[in-house]
Structure formats: structure tokens, C-alpha cells
XYZ file of C-alpha atoms in Angstrom:
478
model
C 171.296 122.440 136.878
C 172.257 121.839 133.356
C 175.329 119.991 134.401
C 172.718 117.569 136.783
C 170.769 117.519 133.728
C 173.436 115.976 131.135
C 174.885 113.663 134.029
C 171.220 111.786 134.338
C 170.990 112.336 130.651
C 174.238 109.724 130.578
C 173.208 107.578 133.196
C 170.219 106.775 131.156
C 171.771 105.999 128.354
C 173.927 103.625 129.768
C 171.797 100.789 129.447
C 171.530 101.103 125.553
C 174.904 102.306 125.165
C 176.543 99.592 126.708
C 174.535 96.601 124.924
C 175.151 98.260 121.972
C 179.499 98.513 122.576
C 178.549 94.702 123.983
C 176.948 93.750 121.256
C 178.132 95.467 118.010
C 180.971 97.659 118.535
C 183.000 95.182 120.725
C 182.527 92.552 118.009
C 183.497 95.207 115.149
C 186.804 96.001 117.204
C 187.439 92.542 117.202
C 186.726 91.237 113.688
C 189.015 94.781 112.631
C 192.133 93.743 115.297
C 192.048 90.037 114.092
C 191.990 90.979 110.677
C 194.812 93.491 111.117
C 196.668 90.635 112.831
C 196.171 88.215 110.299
C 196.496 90.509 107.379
C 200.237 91.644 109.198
C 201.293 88.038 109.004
C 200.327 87.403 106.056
C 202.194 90.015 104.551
C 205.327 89.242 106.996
C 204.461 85.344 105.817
C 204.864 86.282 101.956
C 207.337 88.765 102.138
C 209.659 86.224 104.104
C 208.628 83.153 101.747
C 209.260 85.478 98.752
C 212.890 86.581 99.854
C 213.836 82.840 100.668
C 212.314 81.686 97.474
C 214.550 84.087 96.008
C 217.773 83.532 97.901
C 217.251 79.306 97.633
C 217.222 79.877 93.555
C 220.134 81.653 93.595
C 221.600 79.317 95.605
C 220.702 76.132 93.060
C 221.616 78.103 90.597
C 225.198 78.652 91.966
C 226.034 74.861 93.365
C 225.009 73.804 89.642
C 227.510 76.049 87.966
C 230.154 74.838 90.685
C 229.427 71.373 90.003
C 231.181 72.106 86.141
C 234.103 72.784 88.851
C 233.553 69.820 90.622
C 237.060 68.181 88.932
C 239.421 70.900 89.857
C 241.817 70.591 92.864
C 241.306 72.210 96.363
C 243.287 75.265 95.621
C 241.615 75.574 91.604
C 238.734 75.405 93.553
C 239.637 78.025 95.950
C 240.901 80.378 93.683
C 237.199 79.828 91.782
C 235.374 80.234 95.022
C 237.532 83.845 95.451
C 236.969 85.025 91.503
C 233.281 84.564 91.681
C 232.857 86.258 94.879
C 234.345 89.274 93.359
C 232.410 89.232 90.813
C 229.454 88.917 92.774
C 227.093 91.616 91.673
C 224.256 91.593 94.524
C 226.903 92.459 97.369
C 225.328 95.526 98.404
C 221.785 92.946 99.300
C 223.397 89.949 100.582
C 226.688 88.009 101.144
C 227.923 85.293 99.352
C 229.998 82.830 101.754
C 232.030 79.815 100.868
C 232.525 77.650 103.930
C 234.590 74.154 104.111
C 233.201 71.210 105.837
C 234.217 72.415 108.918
C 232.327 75.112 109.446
C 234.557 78.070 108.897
C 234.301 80.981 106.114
C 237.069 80.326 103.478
C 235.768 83.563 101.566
C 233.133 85.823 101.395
C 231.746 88.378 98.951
C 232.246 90.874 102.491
C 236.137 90.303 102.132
C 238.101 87.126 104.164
C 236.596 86.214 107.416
C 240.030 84.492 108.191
C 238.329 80.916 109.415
C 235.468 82.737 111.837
C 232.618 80.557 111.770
C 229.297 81.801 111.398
C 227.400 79.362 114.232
C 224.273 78.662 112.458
C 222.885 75.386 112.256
C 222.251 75.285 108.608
C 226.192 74.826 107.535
C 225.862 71.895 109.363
C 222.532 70.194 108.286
C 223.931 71.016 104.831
C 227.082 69.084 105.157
C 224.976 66.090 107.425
C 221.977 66.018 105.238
C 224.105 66.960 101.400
C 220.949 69.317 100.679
C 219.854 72.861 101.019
C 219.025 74.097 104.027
C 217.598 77.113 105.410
C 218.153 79.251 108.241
C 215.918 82.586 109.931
C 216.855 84.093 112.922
C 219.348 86.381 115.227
C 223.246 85.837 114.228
C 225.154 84.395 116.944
C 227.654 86.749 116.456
C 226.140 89.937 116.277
C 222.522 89.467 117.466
C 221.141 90.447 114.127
C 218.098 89.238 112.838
C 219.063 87.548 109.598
C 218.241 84.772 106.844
C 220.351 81.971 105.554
C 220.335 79.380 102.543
C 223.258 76.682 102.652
C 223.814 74.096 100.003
C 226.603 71.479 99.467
C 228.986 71.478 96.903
C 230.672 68.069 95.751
C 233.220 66.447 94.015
C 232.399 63.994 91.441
C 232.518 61.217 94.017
C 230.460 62.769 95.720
C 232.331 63.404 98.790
C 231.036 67.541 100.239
C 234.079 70.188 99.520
C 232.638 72.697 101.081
C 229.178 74.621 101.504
C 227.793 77.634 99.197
C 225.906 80.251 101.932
C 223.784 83.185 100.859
C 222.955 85.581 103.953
C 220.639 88.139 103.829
C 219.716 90.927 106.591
C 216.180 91.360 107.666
C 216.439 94.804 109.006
C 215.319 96.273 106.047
C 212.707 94.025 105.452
C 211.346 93.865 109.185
C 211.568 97.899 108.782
C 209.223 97.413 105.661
C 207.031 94.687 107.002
C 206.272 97.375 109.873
C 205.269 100.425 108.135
C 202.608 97.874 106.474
C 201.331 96.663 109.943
C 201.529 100.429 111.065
C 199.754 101.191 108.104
C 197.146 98.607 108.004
C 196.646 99.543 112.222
C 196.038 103.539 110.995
C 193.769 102.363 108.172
C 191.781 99.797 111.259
C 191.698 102.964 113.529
C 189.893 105.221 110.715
C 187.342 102.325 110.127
C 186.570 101.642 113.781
C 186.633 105.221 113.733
C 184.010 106.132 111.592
C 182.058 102.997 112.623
C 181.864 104.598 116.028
C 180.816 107.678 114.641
C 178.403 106.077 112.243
C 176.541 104.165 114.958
C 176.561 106.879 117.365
C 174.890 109.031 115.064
C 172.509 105.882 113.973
C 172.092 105.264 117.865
C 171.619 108.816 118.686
C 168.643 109.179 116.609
C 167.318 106.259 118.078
C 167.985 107.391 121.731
C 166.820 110.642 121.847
C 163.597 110.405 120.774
C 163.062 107.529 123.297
C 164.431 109.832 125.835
C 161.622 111.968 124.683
C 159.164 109.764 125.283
C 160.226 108.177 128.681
C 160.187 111.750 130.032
C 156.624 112.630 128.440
C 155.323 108.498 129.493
C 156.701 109.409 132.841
C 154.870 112.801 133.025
C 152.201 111.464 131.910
C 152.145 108.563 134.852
C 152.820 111.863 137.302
C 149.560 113.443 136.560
C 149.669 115.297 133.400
C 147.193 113.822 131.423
C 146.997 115.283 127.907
C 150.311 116.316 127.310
C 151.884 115.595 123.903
C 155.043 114.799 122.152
C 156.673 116.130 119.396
C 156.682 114.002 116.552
C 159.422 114.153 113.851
C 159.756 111.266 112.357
C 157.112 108.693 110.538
C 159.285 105.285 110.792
C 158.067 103.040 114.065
C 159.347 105.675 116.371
C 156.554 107.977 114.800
C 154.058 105.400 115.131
C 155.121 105.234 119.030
C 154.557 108.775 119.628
C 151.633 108.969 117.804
C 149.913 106.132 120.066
C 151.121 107.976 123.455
C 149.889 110.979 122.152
C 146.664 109.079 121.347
C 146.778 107.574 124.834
C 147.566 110.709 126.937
C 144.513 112.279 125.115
C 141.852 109.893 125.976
C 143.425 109.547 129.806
C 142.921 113.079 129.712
C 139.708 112.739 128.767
C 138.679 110.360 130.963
C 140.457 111.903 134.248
C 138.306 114.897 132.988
C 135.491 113.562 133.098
C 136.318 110.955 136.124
C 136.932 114.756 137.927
C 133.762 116.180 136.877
C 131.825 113.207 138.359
C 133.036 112.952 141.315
C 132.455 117.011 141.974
C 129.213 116.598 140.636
C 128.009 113.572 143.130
C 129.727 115.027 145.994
C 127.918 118.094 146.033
C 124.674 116.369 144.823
C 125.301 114.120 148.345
C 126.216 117.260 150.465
C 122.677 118.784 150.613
C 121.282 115.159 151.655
C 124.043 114.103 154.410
C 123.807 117.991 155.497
C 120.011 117.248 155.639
C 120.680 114.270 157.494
C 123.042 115.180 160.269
C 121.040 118.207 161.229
C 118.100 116.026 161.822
C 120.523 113.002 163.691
C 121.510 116.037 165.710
C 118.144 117.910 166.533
C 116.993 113.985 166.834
C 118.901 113.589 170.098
C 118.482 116.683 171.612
C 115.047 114.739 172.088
C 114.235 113.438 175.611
C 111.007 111.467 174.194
C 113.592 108.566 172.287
C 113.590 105.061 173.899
C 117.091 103.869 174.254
C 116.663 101.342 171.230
C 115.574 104.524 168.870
C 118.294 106.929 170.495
C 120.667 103.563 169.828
C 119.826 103.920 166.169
C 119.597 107.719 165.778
C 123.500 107.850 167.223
C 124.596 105.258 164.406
C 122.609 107.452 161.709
C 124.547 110.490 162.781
C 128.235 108.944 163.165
C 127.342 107.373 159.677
C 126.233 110.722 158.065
C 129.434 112.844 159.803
C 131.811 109.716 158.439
C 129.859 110.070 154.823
C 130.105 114.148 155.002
C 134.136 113.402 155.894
C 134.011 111.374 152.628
C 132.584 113.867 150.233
C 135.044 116.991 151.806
C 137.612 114.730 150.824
C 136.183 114.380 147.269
C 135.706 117.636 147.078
C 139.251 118.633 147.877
C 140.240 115.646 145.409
C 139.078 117.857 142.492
C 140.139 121.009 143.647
C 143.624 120.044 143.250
C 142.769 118.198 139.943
C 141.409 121.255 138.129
C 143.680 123.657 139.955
C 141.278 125.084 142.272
C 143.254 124.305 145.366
C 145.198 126.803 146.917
C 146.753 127.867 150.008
C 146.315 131.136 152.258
C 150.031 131.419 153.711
C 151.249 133.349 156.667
C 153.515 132.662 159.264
C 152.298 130.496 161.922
C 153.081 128.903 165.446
C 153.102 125.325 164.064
C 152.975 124.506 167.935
C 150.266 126.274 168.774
C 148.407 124.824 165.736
C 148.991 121.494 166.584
C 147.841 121.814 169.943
C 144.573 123.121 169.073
C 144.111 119.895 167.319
C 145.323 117.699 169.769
C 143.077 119.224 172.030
C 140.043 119.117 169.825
C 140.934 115.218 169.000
C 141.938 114.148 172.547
C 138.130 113.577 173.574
C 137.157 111.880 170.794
C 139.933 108.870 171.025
C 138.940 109.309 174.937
C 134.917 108.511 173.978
C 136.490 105.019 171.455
C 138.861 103.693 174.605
C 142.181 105.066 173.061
C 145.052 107.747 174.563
C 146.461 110.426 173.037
C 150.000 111.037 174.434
C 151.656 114.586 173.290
C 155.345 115.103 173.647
C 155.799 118.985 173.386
C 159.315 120.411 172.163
C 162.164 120.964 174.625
C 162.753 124.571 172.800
C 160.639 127.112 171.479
C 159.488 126.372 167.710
C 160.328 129.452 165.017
C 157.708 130.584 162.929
C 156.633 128.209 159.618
C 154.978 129.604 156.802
C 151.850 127.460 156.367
C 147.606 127.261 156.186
C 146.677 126.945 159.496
C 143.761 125.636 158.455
C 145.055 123.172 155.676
C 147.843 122.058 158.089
C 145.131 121.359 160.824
C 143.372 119.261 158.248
C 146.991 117.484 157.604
C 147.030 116.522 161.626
C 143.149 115.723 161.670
C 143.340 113.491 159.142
C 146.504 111.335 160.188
C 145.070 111.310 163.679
C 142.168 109.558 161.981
C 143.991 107.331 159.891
C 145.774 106.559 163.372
C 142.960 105.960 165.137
C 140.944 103.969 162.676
C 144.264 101.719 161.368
C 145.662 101.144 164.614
C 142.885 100.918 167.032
C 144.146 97.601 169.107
C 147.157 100.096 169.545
C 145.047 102.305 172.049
C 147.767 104.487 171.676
C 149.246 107.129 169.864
C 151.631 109.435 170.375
C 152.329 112.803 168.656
C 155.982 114.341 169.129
C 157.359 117.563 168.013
C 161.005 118.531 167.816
C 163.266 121.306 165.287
C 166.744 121.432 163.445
C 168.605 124.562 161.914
C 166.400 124.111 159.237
C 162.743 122.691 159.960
C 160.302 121.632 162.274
C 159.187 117.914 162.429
C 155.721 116.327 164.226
C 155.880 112.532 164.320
C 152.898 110.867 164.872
C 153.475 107.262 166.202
C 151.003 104.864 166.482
C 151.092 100.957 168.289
C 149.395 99.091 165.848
C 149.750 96.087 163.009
C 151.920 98.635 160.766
C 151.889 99.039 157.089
C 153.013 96.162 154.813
C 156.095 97.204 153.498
C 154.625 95.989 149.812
C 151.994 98.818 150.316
C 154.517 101.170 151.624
C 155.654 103.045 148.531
C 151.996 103.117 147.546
C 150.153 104.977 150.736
C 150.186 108.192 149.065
C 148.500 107.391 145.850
C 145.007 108.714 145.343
C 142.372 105.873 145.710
C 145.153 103.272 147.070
C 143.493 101.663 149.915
C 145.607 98.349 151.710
C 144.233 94.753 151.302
C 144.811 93.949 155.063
C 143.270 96.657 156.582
C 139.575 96.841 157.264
C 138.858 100.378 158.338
C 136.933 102.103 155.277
C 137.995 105.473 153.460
C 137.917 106.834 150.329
C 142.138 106.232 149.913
C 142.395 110.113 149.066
C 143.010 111.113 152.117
C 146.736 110.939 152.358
C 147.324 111.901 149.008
C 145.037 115.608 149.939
C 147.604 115.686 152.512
C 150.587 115.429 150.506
C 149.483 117.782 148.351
C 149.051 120.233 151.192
C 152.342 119.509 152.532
C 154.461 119.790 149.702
C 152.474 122.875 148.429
C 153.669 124.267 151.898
C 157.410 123.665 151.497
C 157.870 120.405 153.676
C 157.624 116.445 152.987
C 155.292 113.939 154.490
C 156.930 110.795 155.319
C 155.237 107.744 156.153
C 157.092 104.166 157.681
C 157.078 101.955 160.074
C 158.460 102.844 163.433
C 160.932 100.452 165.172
C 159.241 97.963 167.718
C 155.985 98.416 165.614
C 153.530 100.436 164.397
C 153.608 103.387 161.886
C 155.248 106.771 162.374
C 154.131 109.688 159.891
C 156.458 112.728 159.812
C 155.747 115.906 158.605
C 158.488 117.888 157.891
C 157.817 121.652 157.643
C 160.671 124.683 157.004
C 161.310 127.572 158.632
C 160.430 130.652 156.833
């Protein structure tokens, strides 16, 4: 039961809970992911431009001290090229390369590469273009992610005598430039984090109060007038709870006193129509009437017994307001009962021009627990409603069969049916259908719900296929 109770607890909350992830959350995930994204290049961006800034300096710096060389012979030159790359002193962060115009190492702060080319194209554009160059990527060689600055070095004709090449790994730095995006990724998880916690707590508080008063508004549209809601806060939600407390109140108040009225001018009419029908009756026991009179006398006592029908109605209307209804239970042939009321209702459809055709069960029915006499007003009154709604029918047919469980009596009618508009709406108290022109007091159906349900079972009105309407009432086995 609990575990029913939290599932539609959930379901109901999907509505708000998913606008809300639409609506804020989604766009909070986003803004935080871009910004992690852009903030991770940006950092990759100025880490990169900070380490060739670095390495193309050093690389100015170097062709203009070689250019004081720039008179010396190939092999003075050489022999420079090899002293200053010993004396290199940033070895152990990059690699100082002297390369000839052809594209191969001549020496290298790493030791001699005996002629091995390093691929890249910035050795070339150097020697092509006689300025720096620069170079980011995987070596040819080894497939290591590396960076490259390249600049000429001349004679003082001008004619290129080689290239000066500072090369750099980037496994450090890409090693370094991930632990920030990691970083900035854990520190975008803890804020979405405690924004989802935030706004489930602010959404929460929002939500369960309303959840409160959907279940109370709800109760209240069931029936139970006058029943009130906690209220704990005093923001607009207060003010809401406060006005359906208000407004349960005064439709208790007026059901109240709706009740009372209608108990008090139903029995004020009893004594009357009583009055009334005894006289209609004694009337026609008469043999002195003319046939106009007796004509008139017959429509004053179908009139009165149709009125008295009306006020029993009432009356049971506000016994089951003010909780005076009940039931005497006992186990009961619900066969047997049925037929008694066939038989007592057969005549009277014979007397209006209609047939009553009863389909008895192929089996023997087991015992119901019931009020015969409530459950004979049940059959009474759909028989009526049958008769009255669906008189061009002429027919109606009552049909009684069993499961394991229950037994069911269908009661099947030929006429215009029930608009299926009106359908969910039969059972209401004081619903009566536009099309229909019969007249009732629209309680009827809902007296017998009440008697149905208090007796276990379900009453179960449609439309039968071909046509008409088909009640069921569905009653278990004790």
C-alpha cells in the first residue's frame, strides 16, 4: 500500500518536475557544460600561446646573436652551432636543433642526430619564407604531440645557412591542461550538484503542499464538504489554503442545509400524496364514476404513486447524506430475489405495451451477502429507468450469470442509448440527460450506487452493442 502510495505520489509530480528539469535545470546544465568547455580552452588557448610566446623569443633572441657569426666559414660556424648547444642550459625543457637548408639535423642540444630529418613543415617554410615559423602537432617520427619554432639564420648576403629549431614536448603540458579541465568538470559537478539539491528542496516545498491541497480539493469534489487543510505557511500558498478552507466551509454549509430542506419538504409532501393516493384508490373502487371522472381519477393516482416514488427517493437522498443509511446484511439467494421482482414488474410493463424477457442462469447461484430489500430497490429502480428511457424499445431483457468470484445481472434494454457525453455522468446525484424526456428526480441511480457499493459489488452502466443500454450489477460471493 505504501509502495502504491509513493509510486502515484511520483507520477504526480511528473508534470512539475519535468517543466521544471525543462525549463531551469536543463538550461543550468547547459550554461555550466558550455562554460566548462569554454573555460578548458581557454586555459589550453593561453597556456599554448604562452609556451610559444616563450619558445619564439628565445628563438629571436638566438638567430640575433648568430647573426654576430654571420661572417665565419661553414665549419667556424659549425663548430659555434656545437659549443652553444652544449652550453645550452634549458635541455632538460626543450631541444635546441641546428638544421642546414636541407632539412637535416646538423646538431642538437639531445646529442648528433647524424643527418635524420625531423619532417615538419616549419624547417621548410623557414628556409622558403626567411622568417620564423611555427609548428604544433604529432612528430612524424615518433607520434608525439609536440611544438616547434624555426627561424633562418643568414650570411651577410643574405643567402639562409641553415635553420635555428626549438622543440618542445606537450606531454607535460597536455597532462597539466587536463587536471584543470578535470578540475574545472569536478568543480561544474558540485555546482549542478547543489543546484539540484537547492531547487529540489525549493520545489519540494512548493509541491507538497499542492499535493496537499489537490488531495483535500479532490475530497472535497467527492463529497466531503467541510473538511480542512493544514495550513503552515502564510506566503500565497497560505492564502490558497486558507480560501479552500473558506470554500469547503460554506459548501458544507450549504449541502447542510440543501440536506435539511429537502428532508424537511419530503416529509411535509408525504402526508399529502399519502392523503392523496388513498383517496385515488378508495376513488375507483367506486362503481358510481362516469368513464370521463374514472379517466381523471386514474391520472390523479399514477401522478400521486410517481410523486410518492419521488419523495422515497429524497428521502433516501439524505439518509446517505447525514449517515443515516444503512444496510441489514445476510446472505441471500440473489436469484431468488431477483425473481420476485421480475415477477412483481412483469405486469406492469405488460399493462404500458412492453416485454420483459428473463434469462435465468445455466448453474445454480452461491449465496451473496446483501439487503434483500435494498437490492430489490436496486432492480426496481433500473427496471424503471428501463422502462421509462427506453420505451420505443418494448423490450428489455434481464440476464443473470456467475464467475469464481461474483454474480452479475445485466439488464439490457432496446432503446435510443445513453450519449456517451452523459455517460461518465449517470451516476451523479441530480444529473438528469438533455435528450431524454422521461422525468425523475436524477437521484435515483446515484441511491443505487450507493447501495451497491455499500454491498461489496459495482454498478456499471454502458451502452450495449447493436443499441441500447446494458446496466450490470456486479455482486461477490460471500
Amino acid at each position: 500500500m505504501a509502495g502504491r502510495t509513493k509510486r502515484q505520489k511520483r507520477k504526480k509530480l511528473g508534470g512539475i518536475q519535468r517543466r521544471w528539469l525543462v525549463n531551469i535545470v536543463s538550461w543550468v546544465v547547459l550554461l555550466v557544460v558550455v562554460c566548462v568547455f569554454a573555460g578548458a580552452l581557454a586555459i589550453a588557448s593561453y597556456y599554448y600561446s604562452n609556451m610559444r610566446y616563450s619558445m619564439e623569443a628565445k628563438a629571436r633572441a638566438t638567430a640575433d646573436f648568430f647573426r654576430g657569426y654571420s661572417n665565419l666559414s661553414y665549419n667556424e660556424y659549425y663548430e659555434t652551432c656545437v659549443t652553444f648547444t652544449q652550453s645550452f642550459e634549458d635541455k632538460n625543457f626543450m631541444e635546441l636543433q641546428f638544421i642546414n637548408p636541407d632539412g637535416s639535423v646538423v646538431v642538437s642540444s639531445y646529442g648528433q642526430w647524424s643527418g635524420q630529418q625531423p619532417g615538419t613543415p616549419d624547417i621548410t617554410e623557414a628556409v622558403k619564407r626567411q622568417k620564423l615559423t611555427y609548428f604544433s602537432g604529432r612528430n612524424p617520427r615518433t607520434g608525439e604531440r609536440i611544438m616547434a619554432v624555426s627561424t633562418p639564420v643568414r650570411y651577410i648576403d643574405g643567402e639562409v645557412i641553415g635553420v635555428l629549431r626549438y622543440v618542445t614536448s606537450l606531454r607535460v603540458a597536455d597532462r597539466q591542461i587536463l587536471w584543470v579541465v578535470v578540475l574545472a568538470v569536478l568543480i561544474g559537478a558540485v555546482f549542478i550538484t547543489l543546484i539540484l539539491l537547492s531547487n529540489k528542496f525549493f520545489i519540494r516545498s512548493i509541491l507538497d503542499p499542492v499535493l496537499d491541497i489537490t488531495a483535500t480539493a479532490k475530497r472535497i469534489a467527492a463529497g466531503s464538504y467541510g473538511v480542512q487543510i493544514q495550513k503552515k505557511y502564510d506566503d500565497e500558498i497560505g492564502e490558497l489554503v486558507s480560501t479552500i478552507n473558506d470554500m469547503s466551509v460554506k459548501i458544507g454549509q450549504a449541502e447542510k442545509t440543501q440536506t435539511e430542506f429537502i428532508s424537511s419538504v419530503s416529509h411535509e409532501l408525504r402526508t399529502p400524496l399519502t392523503a392523496i393516493s388513498g383517496w385515488g384508490e378508495t376513488l375507483l373502487t367506486s362503481e358510481n364514476l362516469d368513464a370521463e371522472t374514472r379517466r381523471g381519477v386514474v391520472i390523479i393516482a399514477r401522478e400521486a404513486k410517481r410523486l410518492t416514488g419521488m419523495v422515497e427517493e429524497l428521502l433516501e437522498f439524505t439518509r446517505i447524506q447525514d449517515g443515516r443509511f444503512n444496510l441489514n446484511m445476510e446472505l441471500l439467494d440473489i436469484e431468488s430475489e431477483l425473481e420476485d421482482t421480475i415477477f412483481t414488474y412483469q405486469e406492469l410493463l405488460r399493462q404500458d405495451g412492453m416485454q420483459l424477457i428473463y434469462n435465468p442462469p445455466e448453474e445454480e447461484i452461491p449465496l451473496v451477502p446483501g439487503d434483500p430489500e435494498r437490492l430489490k430497490q436496486v432492480f426496481l429502480n433500473i427496471l424503471d429507468n428501463a422502462a421509462k428511457y427506453a420505451c420505443d424499445g418494448k423490450t428489455i431483457e434481464v440476464s443473470v450469470f456467475s464467475d469464481t468470484e461474483a454474480a452479475t445481472i445485466q439488464f439490457r434494454d432496446h432503446g435510443p442509448g445513453i450519449p456517451d457525453s452523459e455517460l461518465p455522468h449517470v451516476k451523479e446525484k441530480f444529473f438528469k440527460g438533455e435528450k431524454h424526456k422521461a422525468r425523475g428526480s436524477g437521484i435515483g441511480l446515484a441511491v443505487c450506487d450507493e447501495i451497491v457499493t455499500r454491498s461489496g459489488g459495482t454498478l456499471t452502466i454502458g451502452n450495449a452493442p447493436g443499441g441500447g443500454t446494458l446496466v450490470s450489477v456486479r455482486l461477490p460471493f460471500a
